[in-house]
Amino acid sequence: QVQLVESGGGLVQTGGSLRLSCTASRRTSTIYAMGWFRQAPGKEREFVATIKWSAGGTYYASSVKGRFTISRDNAKNTVYLQMNSLKPEDTAVYYCAASRGIATISKYDYDDWGQGTQVTVSS
């Protein structure tokens, strides 16, 4: 099992920026892709972005494309989510997740999850 620890959440005003980090440990050689998801109160967990661990290919939800950037530092076993031009509707708990077999938008295809970090965007 891959252990994931997120950091970097917080409170920011509309239009501001935050960078989330997620560091993986234990069995990191099994990671095929890393994803970011988010869950707002009363809503289902939704896909934000994913990156292939070795090749680096990325894919974004349409709601964040052009504003968020996912990247990784393999040497540090860390994936990042740079979030710019934040909006109140971006407010949610953000989770990172590791997939051992596929880079996908479906939360059901991810095997391991972090504990989440709160992002709050004030209007």
Short mmCIF file of N, CA, C and O in Angstrom, two decimals, residues 6-51:
data_model
loop_
_atom_site.label_atom_id
_atom_site.label_comp_id
_atom_site.label_asym_id
_atom_site.label_seq_id
_atom_site.Cartn_x
_atom_site.Cartn_y
_atom_site.Cartn_z
N GLU A 6 -0.86 14.77 2.14
CA GLU A 6 -1.05 16.05 1.47
C GLU A 6 -0.70 17.21 2.41
O GLU A 6 -0.80 17.08 3.63
N SER A 7 -0.37 18.33 1.80
CA SER A 7 -0.16 19.56 2.55
C SER A 7 -0.39 20.74 1.61
O SER A 7 -0.47 20.56 0.39
N GLY A 8 -0.51 21.93 2.20
CA GLY A 8 -0.59 23.14 1.39
C GLY A 8 -1.94 23.79 1.31
O GLY A 8 -2.09 24.85 0.69
N GLY A 9 -2.95 23.19 1.89
CA GLY A 9 -4.27 23.81 1.85
C GLY A 9 -4.32 25.05 2.73
O GLY A 9 -3.39 25.37 3.46
N GLY A 10 -5.44 25.76 2.64
CA GLY A 10 -5.61 26.95 3.45
C GLY A 10 -6.73 27.82 2.96
O GLY A 10 -7.55 27.40 2.14
N LEU A 11 -6.76 29.05 3.47
CA LEU A 11 -7.77 30.03 3.12
C LEU A 11 -7.15 31.07 2.19
O LEU A 11 -6.08 31.61 2.48
N VAL A 12 -7.83 31.35 1.09
CA VAL A 12 -7.31 32.31 0.12
C VAL A 12 -8.49 33.09 -0.46
O VAL A 12 -9.62 32.59 -0.50
N GLN A 13 -8.23 34.31 -0.90
CA GLN A 13 -9.28 35.11 -1.51
C GLN A 13 -9.47 34.74 -2.97
O GLN A 13 -8.58 34.16 -3.61
N THR A 14 -10.63 35.08 -3.48
CA THR A 14 -10.92 34.86 -4.90
C THR A 14 -9.83 35.50 -5.76
O THR A 14 -9.42 36.64 -5.52
N GLY A 15 -9.35 34.72 -6.74
CA GLY A 15 -8.28 35.17 -7.61
C GLY A 15 -6.89 34.82 -7.12
O GLY A 15 -5.91 35.00 -7.85
N GLY A 16 -6.79 34.32 -5.91
CA GLY A 16 -5.51 33.96 -5.33
C GLY A 16 -5.00 32.61 -5.81
O GLY A 16 -5.62 31.95 -6.65
N SER A 17 -3.87 32.20 -5.23
CA SER A 17 -3.22 30.95 -5.62
C SER A 17 -2.82 30.14 -4.40
O SER A 17 -2.58 30.70 -3.31
N LEU A 18 -2.77 28.85 -4.59
CA LEU A 18 -2.26 27.91 -3.59
C LEU A 18 -1.54 26.79 -4.32
O LEU A 18 -1.89 26.48 -5.47
N ARG A 19 -0.57 26.18 -3.65
CA ARG A 19 0.07 24.98 -4.18
C ARG A 19 -0.06 23.86 -3.17
O ARG A 19 0.39 23.99 -2.04
N LEU A 20 -0.69 22.78 -3.63
CA LEU A 20 -0.81 21.59 -2.82
C LEU A 20 0.32 20.63 -3.14
O LEU A 20 0.77 20.55 -4.28
N SER A 21 0.74 19.91 -2.12
CA SER A 21 1.77 18.88 -2.29
C SER A 21 1.25 17.56 -1.77
O SER A 21 0.45 17.52 -0.84
N CYS A 22 1.73 16.49 -2.36
CA CYS A 22 1.38 15.14 -1.90
C CYS A 22 2.62 14.29 -2.02
O CYS A 22 3.12 14.07 -3.12
N THR A 23 3.10 13.81 -0.88
CA THR A 23 4.30 12.99 -0.86
C THR A 23 3.94 11.54 -0.62
O THR A 23 3.18 11.22 0.30
N ALA A 24 4.49 10.69 -1.46
CA ALA A 24 4.21 9.26 -1.39
C ALA A 24 5.36 8.53 -0.72
O ALA A 24 6.53 8.87 -0.88
N SER A 25 5.01 7.49 0.03
CA SER A 25 6.00 6.62 0.65
C SER A 25 5.47 5.19 0.64
O SER A 25 4.28 4.95 0.47
N ARG A 26 6.38 4.23 0.80
CA ARG A 26 6.03 2.81 0.78
C ARG A 26 5.52 2.38 -0.59
O ARG A 26 4.52 2.86 -1.10
N ARG A 27 6.19 1.45 -1.16
CA ARG A 27 5.80 0.83 -2.43
C ARG A 27 5.59 1.86 -3.55
O ARG A 27 4.71 1.69 -4.40
N THR A 28 6.39 2.92 -3.58
CA THR A 28 6.23 3.94 -4.61
C THR A 28 6.55 3.42 -6.00
O THR A 28 6.11 4.00 -7.00
N SER A 29 7.29 2.32 -6.09
CA SER A 29 7.60 1.75 -7.40
C SER A 29 6.37 1.18 -8.09
O SER A 29 6.38 0.90 -9.29
N THR A 30 5.29 1.01 -7.34
CA THR A 30 4.06 0.46 -7.92
C THR A 30 3.15 1.54 -8.51
O THR A 30 2.14 1.23 -9.11
N ILE A 31 3.50 2.81 -8.35
CA ILE A 31 2.64 3.90 -8.82
C ILE A 31 2.71 4.02 -10.33
O ILE A 31 3.79 4.15 -10.91
N TYR A 32 1.55 4.05 -10.98
CA TYR A 32 1.46 4.31 -12.41
C TYR A 32 1.02 5.75 -12.67
O TYR A 32 1.51 6.41 -13.58
N ALA A 33 0.10 6.22 -11.86
CA ALA A 33 -0.39 7.58 -12.02
C ALA A 33 -0.81 8.14 -10.66
O ALA A 33 -1.14 7.39 -9.74
N MET A 34 -0.78 9.46 -10.58
CA MET A 34 -1.25 10.15 -9.38
C MET A 34 -2.36 11.11 -9.80
O MET A 34 -2.29 11.75 -10.85
N GLY A 35 -3.37 11.21 -8.95
CA GLY A 35 -4.48 12.09 -9.26
C GLY A 35 -4.83 12.99 -8.09
O GLY A 35 -4.49 12.70 -6.94
N TRP A 36 -5.46 14.09 -8.43
CA TRP A 36 -6.05 14.97 -7.43
C TRP A 36 -7.57 14.95 -7.61
O TRP A 36 -8.07 15.07 -8.74
N PHE A 37 -8.25 14.83 -6.50
CA PHE A 37 -9.71 14.88 -6.48
C PHE A 37 -10.12 15.90 -5.42
O PHE A 37 -9.31 16.30 -4.58
N ARG A 38 -11.38 16.30 -5.45
CA ARG A 38 -11.87 17.20 -4.42
C ARG A 38 -13.32 16.86 -4.08
O ARG A 38 -14.05 16.30 -4.89
N GLN A 39 -13.67 17.22 -2.85
CA GLN A 39 -15.03 16.94 -2.39
C GLN A 39 -15.53 18.13 -1.59
O GLN A 39 -14.96 18.48 -0.54
N ALA A 40 -16.59 18.75 -2.09
CA ALA A 40 -17.24 19.84 -1.39
C ALA A 40 -18.35 19.29 -0.51
O ALA A 40 -18.85 18.18 -0.77
N PRO A 41 -18.75 20.02 0.52
CA PRO A 41 -19.81 19.53 1.41
C PRO A 41 -21.08 19.17 0.65
O PRO A 41 -21.57 19.96 -0.18
N GLY A 42 -21.60 17.98 0.91
CA GLY A 42 -22.83 17.55 0.28
C GLY A 42 -22.70 17.09 -1.17
O GLY A 42 -23.71 16.78 -1.81
N LYS A 43 -21.47 17.05 -1.66
CA LYS A 43 -21.25 16.63 -3.05
C LYS A 43 -20.36 15.41 -3.11
O LYS A 43 -19.65 15.09 -2.16
N GLU A 44 -20.38 14.75 -4.26
CA GLU A 44 -19.53 13.59 -4.44
C GLU A 44 -18.09 14.03 -4.72
O GLU A 44 -17.84 15.15 -5.19
N ARG A 45 -17.17 13.14 -4.46
CA ARG A 45 -15.77 13.40 -4.77
C ARG A 45 -15.60 13.46 -6.28
O ARG A 45 -16.04 12.55 -6.99
N GLU A 46 -14.95 14.52 -6.77
CA GLU A 46 -14.83 14.69 -8.20
C GLU A 46 -13.37 14.80 -8.63
O GLU A 46 -12.51 15.27 -7.88
N PHE A 47 -13.14 14.40 -9.87
CA PHE A 47 -11.80 14.42 -10.46
C PHE A 47 -11.36 15.85 -10.72
O PHE A 47 -12.16 16.69 -11.15
N VAL A 48 -10.07 16.11 -10.47
CA VAL A 48 -9.48 17.41 -10.76
C VAL A 48 -8.39 17.28 -11.84
O VAL A 48 -8.43 17.96 -12.85
N ALA A 49 -7.41 16.42 -11.58
CA ALA A 49 -6.29 16.29 -12.51
C ALA A 49 -5.57 14.97 -12.25
O ALA A 49 -5.64 14.43 -11.15
N THR A 50 -4.87 14.48 -13.27
CA THR A 50 -4.07 13.28 -13.11
C THR A 50 -2.78 13.42 -13.90
O THR A 50 -2.72 14.16 -14.88
N ILE A 51 -1.74 12.71 -13.45
CA ILE A 51 -0.45 12.72 -14.13
C ILE A 51 0.14 11.32 -14.11
O ILE A 51 0.08 10.63 -13.09
#
